Amino acid sequence: MKLVVCINHVPDSTTKVNVGPDGKTIEKTGVNFIINPYDEIAVEECLRLKEKNGGEVVAVSLGSEVNKETLRKALAMGVDRAVLLKDDGYRDSSSVARALADYIKEAAPDAIFFGKQSIDYDDAAVGSMVGEMLGIPSVSMAVKIEISGRDVLAEREIEGGHEKVKTTLPAVFTAQKGLNEPRYPSLKGIMSAKNKPIEERIPSAAHNKVEVLSMRKPGAKNAGRIVETVAELVRLLHEEAKVI
Amino acid sequence: MKILAFAEQRDRKLKKTAFEVVRAARKVSDATQGEVVALVVGHQLEPSAQQLGGFGAHRVIVVEDKSLEQYSTTAYSKVIAEVAVREQASVVMIASTAMGKDCAPRVAVKLDAGLAADCTALKVENGDIIATRPVYAGKTMTEVRVSSLNKVFTLRPNVFTAGTGNGTAAPVEKMTVELSAADLGCVVQEITKSAGKLDVAEADIIVTGGRGLKAPENFNIIEELAGALGAAVGASRAVVDAGWRPHGEQVGQTGKTVSPSLYVAVAVSGAIQHLAGMSSSKYIVAVNKDKDAPIFQVADYGIVGDAFEVIPALTKEINKLHGR
Ligand SMILES: Cc1cc2nc3c(=O)[nH]c(=O)nc-3n(C[C@H](O)[C@H](O)[C@H](O)COP(=O)(O)OP(=O)(O)OC[C@H]3O[C@@H](n4cnc5c(N)ncnc54)[C@H](O)[C@@H]3O)c2cc1C
Ligand SMILES: Nc1ncnc2c1ncn2[C@@H]1O[C@H](COP(=O)(O)O)[C@@H](O)[C@H]1O
């Protein structure tokens, strides 16, 4: 089985983010970057499929030199090869998807894995976009994937339940928490990842279609009021907030 | 501008988000002398489609077919994009629900459109839509403009108000879209519902319990309060990871993003990843025995006290209010 997993390099969810001097992006100095948590789940799913069916797992990341750190993490977990589509500028989701789709088309994999969403811009778009660009099905926010031959039965989380989706390979999947528990890289994995080459490529160009005009901190909420009694709380909710 | 507003249905019933999207589209169209065409996709939908005029649609298009009875990523994306092209609607608005998040990116690619995802506000400036989107889990907000000719916006549920549905009725038209086998190559087979429970993503009131409740059986006080309020039960990651509550109830960065009108956080400390999922709630109440817990910084009303005393008393007081 030939598998491709697309991984993004994002700020750690615990770091404070501040608006940078351009007023449009975050201040990156002092921010700790990690592999996007959902992409770690996607990597794990590929490794399990490979362990079961044989084949190869290739991890791809689009971004600058620093993304190699995230690619090394995937190598340490056990992917066979890593590819950096090297590009320093800002790209919106459709432009990222275009570059990934152009690369993936050439590789012609059986399945392509993504995280359900990058925890930086929170678009939750790139995976399904790549599916459309390649003209193949996509199952987003998958919490269970069963593949037998070319047939796929996947489960997605929806409001108030789950839905089972039937489709066929080749297909795109985006991973939601609950799909699996990602493994920790072994010491041996970490050591050997250090010496593995990371292939660099120039990604295809594409125009951005979404322009960020400004970025700001959300309006600081006035710290609320401490209420002494339950009766007073109910009165406020009923008369002031009018929510009950 | 002409806006195609996708009105999501499940089990032939339009979702609340369908009305929110139609109303939001109408506000934008009023500012641009435009038109709102609402689109309903599925099977045997005419009766529900009639409601959409009341929420602001100028016209309603129904695309019905047995093969569209269950949601299909590929088929629904095709129908939405095809209708937008035929109607020459340059803007498509979709709720950012499980269904909307799944199909909107594909619709955007088909229309060669930019996608502004999970918007929490829309305004019109110089004839152009400017959207507000929270990024970095709501730690910062961006204003974005879609610069392509065609534009797709997904709107966060519960943030836009639907208002009452008593506006002018709109004409309902049928349209057919040809679907190939490939278009139906990815179809929902069945849906399993979590038994009779209200989902946090759709609830108007949520009562969330955290690790401070100490044991899974202690969630009975949360369930009773939720029952009194007609609320859904939510959970912090700490209690989901401990196996006390199902993942479907988790609120936060790796759970669901919610914006109910009332969010009650009980024995939840208010970690940044939890706040990421609920800080856009309209009113937040916190009950915590630690007066310095960070949750109080986002709460509108707080009670410093022991949940095991405060919550049963609160349930009783609410029942009293409702004359029970
Ligand atoms: C990548 C990542 C993603 C994450 N995603 C999420 C997410 O989606 N959702 C999420 O919730 N967390 C998430 N977390 C975890 C988060 O950091 C916190 O660990 C978690 O939210 C803590 O849960 P809690 O508030 O229930 O528990 P605690 O932090 O242990 O807080 C318990 C609180 O209960 C109070 N308390 C104790 N006893 C009582 C009592 N008798 N009466 C009243 N109050 C009492 C205490 O004062 C305390 O404030 C994530 C973390 C990471 C690293
Ligand atoms: N720059 C990137 N390089 C590789 N994969 C990416 C990149 N950006 C996004 N992705 C993938 O697309 C998924 C969804 O991202 P997004 O649409 O940005 O929320 C992520 O979880 C990744 O799997």
XYZ file of C-alpha atoms and ligand atoms in Angstrom:
644
model
C 0.000 0.000 0.000
C 1.327 3.385 -0.953
C 0.432 6.020 1.641
C 1.085 9.741 1.826
C 0.562 11.768 4.986
C 0.562 15.571 4.944
C 1.850 17.190 8.093
C 1.957 20.760 9.274
C 4.293 22.552 11.683
C 2.274 24.660 14.148
C 2.646 26.553 17.442
C 2.212 24.379 20.521
C -1.330 24.794 21.834
C -0.071 25.918 25.230
C 2.059 28.827 23.956
C 0.815 32.364 24.252
C 0.353 33.993 20.879
C 0.834 37.671 20.213
C 0.192 39.683 17.099
C 3.426 40.400 15.193
C 4.674 43.792 13.979
C 2.923 43.430 10.577
C -0.451 43.270 12.350
C -1.436 40.292 10.211
C 0.501 37.302 11.520
C 1.697 36.150 14.930
C 5.002 37.009 16.529
C 7.010 33.824 16.026
C 9.984 34.459 18.283
C 9.759 32.563 21.533
C 6.957 30.346 20.219
C 7.432 26.595 20.461
C 6.452 24.713 17.279
C 5.265 21.115 17.135
C 3.763 18.650 14.673
C 0.054 19.485 14.329
C -1.613 17.127 16.891
C -4.184 15.782 14.405
C -1.407 15.084 11.885
C 0.295 12.911 14.471
C -2.898 10.823 14.520
C -2.795 10.683 10.701
C 0.831 9.473 10.782
C -0.089 6.767 13.301
C -2.961 5.529 11.114
C -0.608 5.229 8.121
C 1.950 3.309 10.167
C -0.735 0.862 11.321
C -1.962 0.363 7.742
C 1.564 -0.292 6.593
C 2.185 -2.754 9.424
C -0.906 -4.643 8.318
C -0.661 -4.429 4.550
C 2.983 -3.647 3.797
C 4.011 -0.774 1.544
C 5.456 2.645 2.081
C 4.543 5.788 4.034
C 5.763 9.176 2.795
C 5.359 12.299 4.941
C 5.073 15.647 3.167
C 5.173 19.122 4.613
C 4.904 22.428 2.840
C 6.754 25.270 4.489
C 10.171 26.575 5.350
C 13.362 24.914 6.590
C 11.964 24.749 10.153
C 9.279 22.278 9.044
C 12.061 19.693 8.861
C 11.772 19.379 12.622
C 8.216 18.110 12.217
C 9.240 15.832 9.335
C 11.929 14.348 11.609
C 9.290 13.636 14.215
C 7.338 11.652 11.581
C 10.527 9.826 10.572
C 11.177 9.009 14.230
C 7.645 7.589 14.521
C 8.436 5.316 11.561
C 7.529 6.842 8.189
C 9.823 5.684 5.380
C 10.540 8.958 3.633
C 10.067 12.670 4.204
C 9.601 15.418 1.637
C 9.745 19.157 2.219
C 7.946 21.329 -0.331
C 10.022 24.350 0.429
C 8.259 27.683 0.486
C 8.581 30.582 2.890
C 5.577 32.774 2.121
C 2.018 32.846 3.434
C -0.335 30.515 1.619
C -4.070 30.167 2.145
C -5.685 26.731 2.331
C -6.414 26.476 -1.411
C -2.846 27.361 -2.290
C -1.441 24.805 0.186
C -3.865 22.219 -1.195
C -2.828 22.961 -4.792
C 0.869 22.407 -4.055
C 0.192 19.210 -2.094
C -2.194 17.874 -4.767
C 0.366 18.485 -7.528
C 2.996 16.587 -5.592
C 0.628 13.751 -4.624
C -0.653 13.291 -8.184
C 2.843 12.286 -9.206
C 3.196 9.832 -6.301
C -0.223 8.229 -7.078
C -0.823 6.761 -3.590
C -3.672 4.455 -2.512
C -4.651 6.709 0.358
C -3.713 10.180 1.541
C -3.985 11.189 5.164
C -4.379 14.615 6.750
C -5.252 15.965 10.148
C -8.820 17.249 10.423
C -7.493 20.752 10.998
C -4.299 22.714 11.551
C -4.344 24.274 14.991
C -2.870 27.505 13.617
C -5.400 28.859 11.111
C -8.081 26.292 12.015
C -9.333 26.048 8.419
C -10.152 22.327 8.402
C -10.034 22.560 4.617
C -6.824 21.333 3.012
C -7.570 17.572 3.089
C -10.983 17.764 1.409
C -9.642 20.302 -1.087
C -6.890 17.904 -2.132
C -9.525 15.167 -2.558
C -11.477 17.402 -4.927
C -8.369 18.495 -6.829
C -7.406 14.856 -7.382
C -10.988 13.901 -8.226
C -11.187 11.237 -5.499
C -13.491 10.811 -2.470
C -12.705 12.337 0.908
C -13.856 11.411 4.381
C -13.232 14.170 6.877
C -13.040 13.896 10.666
C -12.717 10.117 10.598
C -12.758 8.289 13.937
C -12.613 4.791 12.422
C -11.317 3.522 9.087
C -11.662 -0.069 7.860
C -10.066 -0.981 4.554
C -10.521 -4.352 2.861
C -9.106 -4.586 -0.629
C -10.246 -1.357 -2.305
C -13.381 -0.992 -0.179
C -13.546 1.462 2.682
C -15.975 1.749 5.562
C -15.238 4.816 7.657
C -16.939 6.479 10.570
C -17.202 10.217 11.151
C -18.364 12.152 14.149
C -21.432 14.298 13.496
C -23.723 16.316 15.763
C -25.418 13.876 18.111
C -23.883 10.691 16.734
C -21.740 9.014 14.133
C -22.184 8.350 10.443
C -20.791 5.400 8.528
C -19.460 6.255 5.094
C -18.814 3.775 2.323
C -16.295 4.558 -0.369
C -13.379 3.122 -2.331
C -9.647 3.739 -2.687
C -7.884 5.882 -3.665
C -9.300 8.280 -1.114
C -8.442 11.113 1.242
C -8.984 10.826 4.999
C -8.710 13.520 7.628
C -8.049 12.317 11.167
C -10.102 13.285 14.206
C -9.104 12.593 17.788
C -10.285 9.116 18.754
C -9.074 7.452 15.537
C -6.060 6.055 17.418
C -3.509 6.865 20.101
C -0.287 7.971 18.388
C 2.835 6.101 19.483
C 5.840 7.713 21.071
C 8.930 7.474 18.873
C 11.431 4.919 20.164
C 14.952 6.023 21.019
C 16.170 4.004 18.047
C 13.621 5.753 15.840
C 14.768 9.165 17.052
C 18.428 8.325 16.466
C 17.929 6.953 12.971
C 15.640 9.874 12.001
C 18.562 12.236 12.614
C 20.517 10.779 9.724
C 17.738 10.142 7.230
C 17.772 12.521 4.267
C 14.814 14.856 3.747
C 14.063 15.385 0.084
C 13.508 19.022 -0.879
C 11.267 20.104 -3.704
C 9.999 23.365 -5.094
C 6.206 23.376 -4.760
C 3.980 24.497 -7.613
C 2.969 28.138 -7.357
C -0.605 29.152 -6.729
C -2.347 32.404 -5.978
C -3.891 33.049 -2.620
C -7.615 33.624 -2.704
C -8.001 34.702 0.887
C -6.247 37.783 2.132
C -5.687 38.453 5.831
C -6.390 42.146 6.401
C -5.650 42.303 10.101
C -5.105 40.254 13.212
C -5.941 41.280 16.747
C -6.363 39.869 20.218
C -10.006 39.147 20.990
C -11.627 41.910 23.020
C -10.629 41.190 26.597
C -13.707 40.155 28.473
C -14.293 42.080 31.673
C -13.706 39.572 34.399
C -17.167 38.809 35.623
C -18.814 39.227 38.892
C -18.535 36.897 41.874
C -22.016 36.139 43.091
C -22.597 35.205 46.727
C -25.727 33.077 46.582
C -27.390 30.642 44.239
C -30.624 32.633 44.414
C -28.811 35.770 43.252
C -27.220 33.825 40.369
C -30.580 32.556 39.175
C -32.031 36.065 39.402
C -29.184 37.478 37.279
C -29.463 34.735 34.681
C -33.181 35.249 34.467
C -33.485 39.052 34.653
C -30.150 40.457 33.475
C -28.781 37.897 31.021
C -32.258 36.593 30.135
C -30.851 33.198 29.227
C -33.088 31.100 31.494
C -24.434 40.238 -4.907
C -26.232 37.004 -5.376
C -25.762 34.549 -2.517
C -26.495 30.849 -2.477
C -27.313 29.845 1.118
C -27.072 26.111 1.705
C -29.817 25.050 4.125
C -28.759 21.827 5.814
C -31.328 19.180 6.678
C -31.082 15.884 8.494
C -34.009 13.448 8.522
C -35.947 15.915 6.317
C -35.862 18.545 9.022
C -33.979 21.775 8.453
C -31.326 22.447 11.053
C -31.322 25.603 13.142
C -28.070 26.515 11.377
C -29.940 26.536 8.054
C -32.007 29.485 9.294
C -28.915 31.191 10.699
C -27.157 30.964 7.331
C -30.155 32.227 5.368
C -30.605 35.176 7.737
C -26.878 36.048 7.635
C -26.945 35.864 3.832
C -29.961 38.156 3.764
C -28.177 40.778 5.874
C -25.261 40.801 3.442
C -27.513 40.855 0.413
C -29.522 43.789 1.812
C -26.290 45.762 2.102
C -25.448 45.058 -1.538
C -28.876 45.112 -3.216
C -28.475 41.422 -3.833
C -30.559 38.299 -3.759
C -30.569 35.245 -1.503
C -31.286 31.880 -3.032
C -31.643 29.149 -0.420
C -30.762 25.609 -1.467
C -32.145 22.439 0.101
C -30.703 19.087 -0.955
C -32.131 15.676 -0.086
C -35.301 13.705 -0.630
C -38.966 14.760 -0.147
C -38.244 18.147 1.300
C -40.870 20.506 -0.033
C -42.663 21.106 3.275
C -39.530 22.133 5.138
C -38.296 24.237 2.199
C -41.397 26.423 2.589
C -40.030 27.787 5.877
C -36.961 29.440 4.372
C -38.695 32.484 2.891
C -39.666 33.466 6.410
C -35.993 33.693 7.394
C -35.041 35.912 4.485
C -34.628 33.820 1.328
C -35.926 35.530 -1.843
C -36.191 32.188 -3.611
C -35.773 28.574 -2.593
C -34.344 25.832 -4.798
C -34.938 22.204 -3.934
C -32.777 19.467 -5.432
C -34.442 16.176 -4.579
C -33.540 12.654 -5.463
C -33.687 9.271 -3.773
C -29.899 9.048 -4.173
C -29.527 12.257 -2.131
C -31.520 10.983 0.831
C -28.326 10.311 2.783
C -25.475 12.787 2.826
C -22.753 12.201 0.253
C -19.603 14.333 0.283
C -19.092 14.057 -3.444
C -22.727 14.359 -4.558
C -23.686 17.228 -2.236
C -20.566 19.197 -3.226
C -21.428 18.691 -6.867
C -25.041 19.834 -6.394
C -24.098 22.939 -4.428
C -21.427 24.020 -6.922
C -23.622 23.227 -9.926
C -26.550 25.275 -8.606
C -24.207 28.184 -7.785
C -22.957 28.137 -11.391
C -26.437 27.909 -12.921
C -27.714 30.677 -10.684
C -24.574 32.750 -11.224
C -24.309 33.179 -7.471
C -20.782 34.387 -6.749
C -21.092 33.820 -3.005
C -21.933 30.536 -1.287
C -22.652 30.373 2.454
C -22.687 27.115 4.390
C -22.881 26.420 8.136
C -19.694 25.047 9.561
C -21.285 21.881 10.912
C -19.929 18.353 10.437
C -21.630 18.346 7.015
C -20.647 21.879 6.040
C -17.014 21.469 7.021
C -16.924 18.294 4.960
C -18.345 19.621 1.699
C -17.458 23.350 1.679
C -13.759 22.862 0.780
C -14.782 20.732 -2.214
C -17.383 23.288 -3.301
C -14.690 25.983 -3.116
C -12.337 23.989 -5.369
C -15.094 23.328 -7.918
C -15.899 27.041 -8.081
C -12.231 28.098 -8.039
C -13.251 30.100 -4.975
C -11.399 31.146 -1.844
C -12.808 29.723 1.380
C -13.170 31.721 4.583
C -13.892 29.019 7.134
C -15.782 29.115 10.427
C -16.554 32.841 10.359
C -18.038 34.475 13.448
C -19.017 37.810 11.852
C -19.619 39.226 8.380
C -19.786 42.836 7.307
C -19.920 44.657 4.004
C -17.352 47.327 3.166
C -17.200 48.980 -0.259
C -19.400 46.263 -1.643
C -17.086 43.517 -0.416
C -17.620 41.001 2.391
C -15.163 41.224 5.271
C -15.273 38.161 7.517
C -14.032 37.731 11.074
C -12.441 34.380 11.829
C -10.933 33.233 15.108
C -7.525 31.569 14.580
C -5.052 29.857 16.928
C -8.035 28.388 18.774
C -9.517 31.822 19.344
C -6.371 33.304 20.860
C -6.379 35.854 18.045
C -8.988 37.057 15.572
C -8.404 37.857 11.912
C -10.347 39.899 9.426
C -10.171 38.390 5.966
C -11.318 39.226 2.475
C -11.839 36.628 -0.213
C -10.198 38.049 -3.325
C -11.297 35.483 -5.926
C -14.361 36.115 -8.078
C -16.304 33.341 -6.415
C -16.295 33.117 -2.647
C -17.294 30.487 -0.106
C -17.941 31.284 3.558
C -18.698 28.801 6.306
C -20.430 30.229 9.378
C -19.918 29.023 12.926
C -23.156 27.564 14.352
C -25.022 29.445 17.091
C -23.171 32.714 16.498
C -25.430 34.270 13.853
C -28.999 34.874 14.946
C -31.756 33.334 12.861
C -34.503 35.584 14.228
C -38.128 34.648 13.800
C -39.279 32.970 10.627
C -42.281 35.173 9.971
C -41.001 37.090 6.939
C -42.493 36.918 3.461
C -42.921 33.452 1.979
C -40.673 32.750 -0.998
C -41.326 30.733 -4.149
C -39.956 27.184 -4.069
C -38.563 25.775 -7.324
C -37.279 22.319 -8.179
C -34.030 21.736 -9.979
C -32.384 18.535 -11.170
C -28.672 17.892 -11.144
C -27.313 14.926 -13.090
C -25.204 12.670 -10.854
C -22.725 10.082 -12.143
C -21.627 6.925 -10.345
C -18.418 8.715 -9.352
C -20.436 11.556 -7.819
C -22.090 8.977 -5.593
C -18.801 7.274 -4.775
C -18.798 8.362 -1.162
C -22.137 7.948 0.605
C -23.355 7.684 4.171
C -24.664 4.168 4.860
C -26.148 4.656 8.274
C -26.240 7.026 11.199
C -26.000 5.933 14.795
C -27.381 8.462 17.224
C -26.082 8.826 20.723
C -29.156 7.718 22.655
C -31.615 10.552 23.113
C -28.951 13.030 24.101
C -28.606 16.629 23.081
C -25.233 17.272 21.456
C -23.033 20.015 22.897
C -22.425 21.347 19.381
C -26.125 22.115 18.991
C -27.258 22.922 22.491
C -28.361 26.369 23.563
C -27.312 25.698 27.164
C -24.406 23.494 28.250
C -23.422 22.313 31.730
C -19.847 21.026 31.772
C -18.231 19.047 34.540
C -14.489 18.829 35.202
C -12.025 16.758 37.172
C -12.966 18.510 40.390
C -16.061 16.271 40.492
C -13.689 13.501 41.517
C -15.592 10.456 40.193
C -17.800 9.555 37.218
C -20.827 8.801 39.409
C -20.722 12.365 40.715
C -21.817 13.580 37.290
C -25.374 12.891 38.470
C -25.424 16.424 39.913
C -24.383 17.764 36.476
C -27.034 15.695 34.704
C -29.723 16.884 37.096
C -28.794 20.524 36.574
C -28.686 19.954 32.813
C -32.118 18.357 33.034
C -33.535 21.361 34.895
C -32.090 23.753 32.309
C -32.857 21.647 29.228
C -29.108 21.643 28.639
C -26.545 19.281 27.143
C -23.797 17.807 29.319
C -20.239 18.752 28.401
C -16.905 17.477 29.685
C -13.333 18.676 30.029
C -10.568 16.613 28.486
C -9.372 15.521 31.909
C -12.617 13.643 32.543
C -12.790 12.269 28.989
C -9.217 10.978 29.204
C -10.061 9.397 32.549
C -12.873 7.514 30.804
C -15.617 9.164 32.899
C -17.420 10.689 29.933
C -17.527 9.972 26.159
C -15.343 11.962 23.763
C -18.437 13.316 22.010
C -19.026 15.518 25.069
C -15.538 17.034 25.151
C -15.378 20.789 24.770
C -12.136 22.464 23.759
C -9.347 22.508 21.286
C -9.341 18.744 20.718
C -13.070 18.463 21.351
C -15.958 20.564 20.104
C -16.158 24.295 19.673
C -19.394 25.568 21.145
C -21.117 28.916 21.495
C -24.307 28.396 23.454
C -26.196 31.260 25.022
C -25.321 29.887 28.466
C -22.284 27.797 29.445
C -21.983 26.564 33.012
C -18.505 25.264 33.933
C -18.458 23.220 37.110
C -15.158 22.184 38.733
C -13.319 23.031 35.525
C -10.075 24.965 35.989
C -10.261 26.816 32.675
C -7.096 25.641 30.879
C -6.372 27.533 27.678
C -7.312 24.500 25.540
C -10.679 24.322 27.273
C -11.302 28.052 26.830
C -10.531 27.623 23.115
C -13.729 25.634 22.749
C -16.160 27.751 24.742
C -15.001 31.333 25.164
C -17.372 32.582 22.449
C -20.381 31.494 24.551
C -22.731 34.387 25.192
C -22.908 33.969 28.986
C -20.485 31.941 31.076
C -21.067 30.818 34.654
C -18.238 29.250 36.665
C -18.509 27.253 39.865
C -15.151 26.406 41.404
C -13.841 26.139 44.927
C -10.583 27.880 43.979
C -11.165 31.630 43.676
C -8.022 31.954 41.524
C -9.077 29.382 38.928
C -8.549 30.895 35.439
C -12.124 30.050 34.440
C -13.278 33.052 36.516
C -11.440 35.341 34.106
C -13.828 34.526 31.291
C -16.937 34.015 33.417
C -19.724 36.594 33.527
C -20.943 35.219 36.843
C -18.961 33.099 39.251
C -19.640 31.280 42.483
C -16.670 30.353 44.657
C -17.733 27.222 46.460
C -18.007 23.470 46.625
C -19.802 22.054 43.587
C -21.398 19.354 45.711
C -23.238 22.032 47.678
C -23.737 24.699 45.014
C -24.992 22.562 42.112
C -27.859 20.720 43.880
C -28.968 24.068 45.354
C -28.816 25.656 41.891
C -30.904 22.836 40.389
C -33.498 23.334 43.099
C -33.594 27.101 42.571
C -34.051 26.700 38.814
C -36.840 24.204 39.280
C -38.453 26.725 41.609
C -38.176 29.430 38.949
C -39.911 27.182 36.453
C -42.596 26.386 39.039
C -41.541 22.744 39.361
C -2.776 19.587 22.935
C -3.752 19.679 24.074
C -5.104 19.713 23.796
C -6.047 19.809 24.823
N -7.383 19.862 24.505
C -8.291 20.012 25.503
C -9.687 20.110 25.210
O -10.130 19.990 24.055
N -10.549 20.287 26.232
C -10.144 20.387 27.531
O -10.994 20.563 28.421
N -8.833 20.280 27.838
C -7.904 20.086 26.862
N -6.592 19.934 27.201
C -6.243 19.736 28.625
C -6.157 20.996 29.452
O -4.849 21.504 29.368
C -6.478 20.686 30.932
O -5.604 19.679 31.401
C -7.914 20.216 31.188
O -8.840 21.089 30.557
C -8.183 20.192 32.676
O -9.463 19.682 32.952
P -10.248 20.114 34.265
O -10.453 21.570 34.280
O -11.450 19.249 34.329
O -9.284 19.611 35.434
P -8.342 20.417 36.425
O -7.456 21.342 35.699
O -7.730 19.389 37.294
O -9.345 21.321 37.245
C -10.219 20.864 38.244
C -10.850 22.067 38.894
O -11.854 21.654 39.787
C -11.832 22.490 40.938
N -12.463 21.749 42.026
C -11.978 20.670 42.684
N -12.876 20.222 43.582
C -13.953 21.039 43.498
C -15.195 21.087 44.157
N -15.545 20.197 45.105
N -16.063 22.076 43.829
C -15.734 22.991 42.886
N -14.582 22.978 42.222
C -13.692 22.012 42.508
C -10.383 22.815 41.139
O -10.226 24.020 41.858
C -9.880 22.933 39.702
O -9.951 24.264 39.255
C -5.630 19.851 26.179
C -4.260 19.825 26.461
C -3.325 19.742 25.442
C -1.865 19.726 25.793
N 1.742 23.436 5.086
C 1.251 22.196 5.143
N 2.019 21.131 4.804
C 1.528 19.851 4.850
N 0.279 19.575 5.217
C -0.533 20.586 5.568
C -0.100 21.948 5.538
N -1.139 22.735 5.935
C -2.169 21.899 6.207
N -1.813 20.615 5.979
C -2.653 19.388 6.170
O -4.011 19.729 6.038
C -4.719 19.479 7.271
C -5.794 20.508 7.450
O -5.232 21.784 7.544
P -6.062 23.154 7.501
O -6.990 23.069 6.351
O -5.001 24.182 7.346
O -6.771 23.237 8.830
C -3.631 19.461 8.326
O -4.034 18.725 9.461
C -2.475 18.818 7.563
O -2.648 17.412 7.485
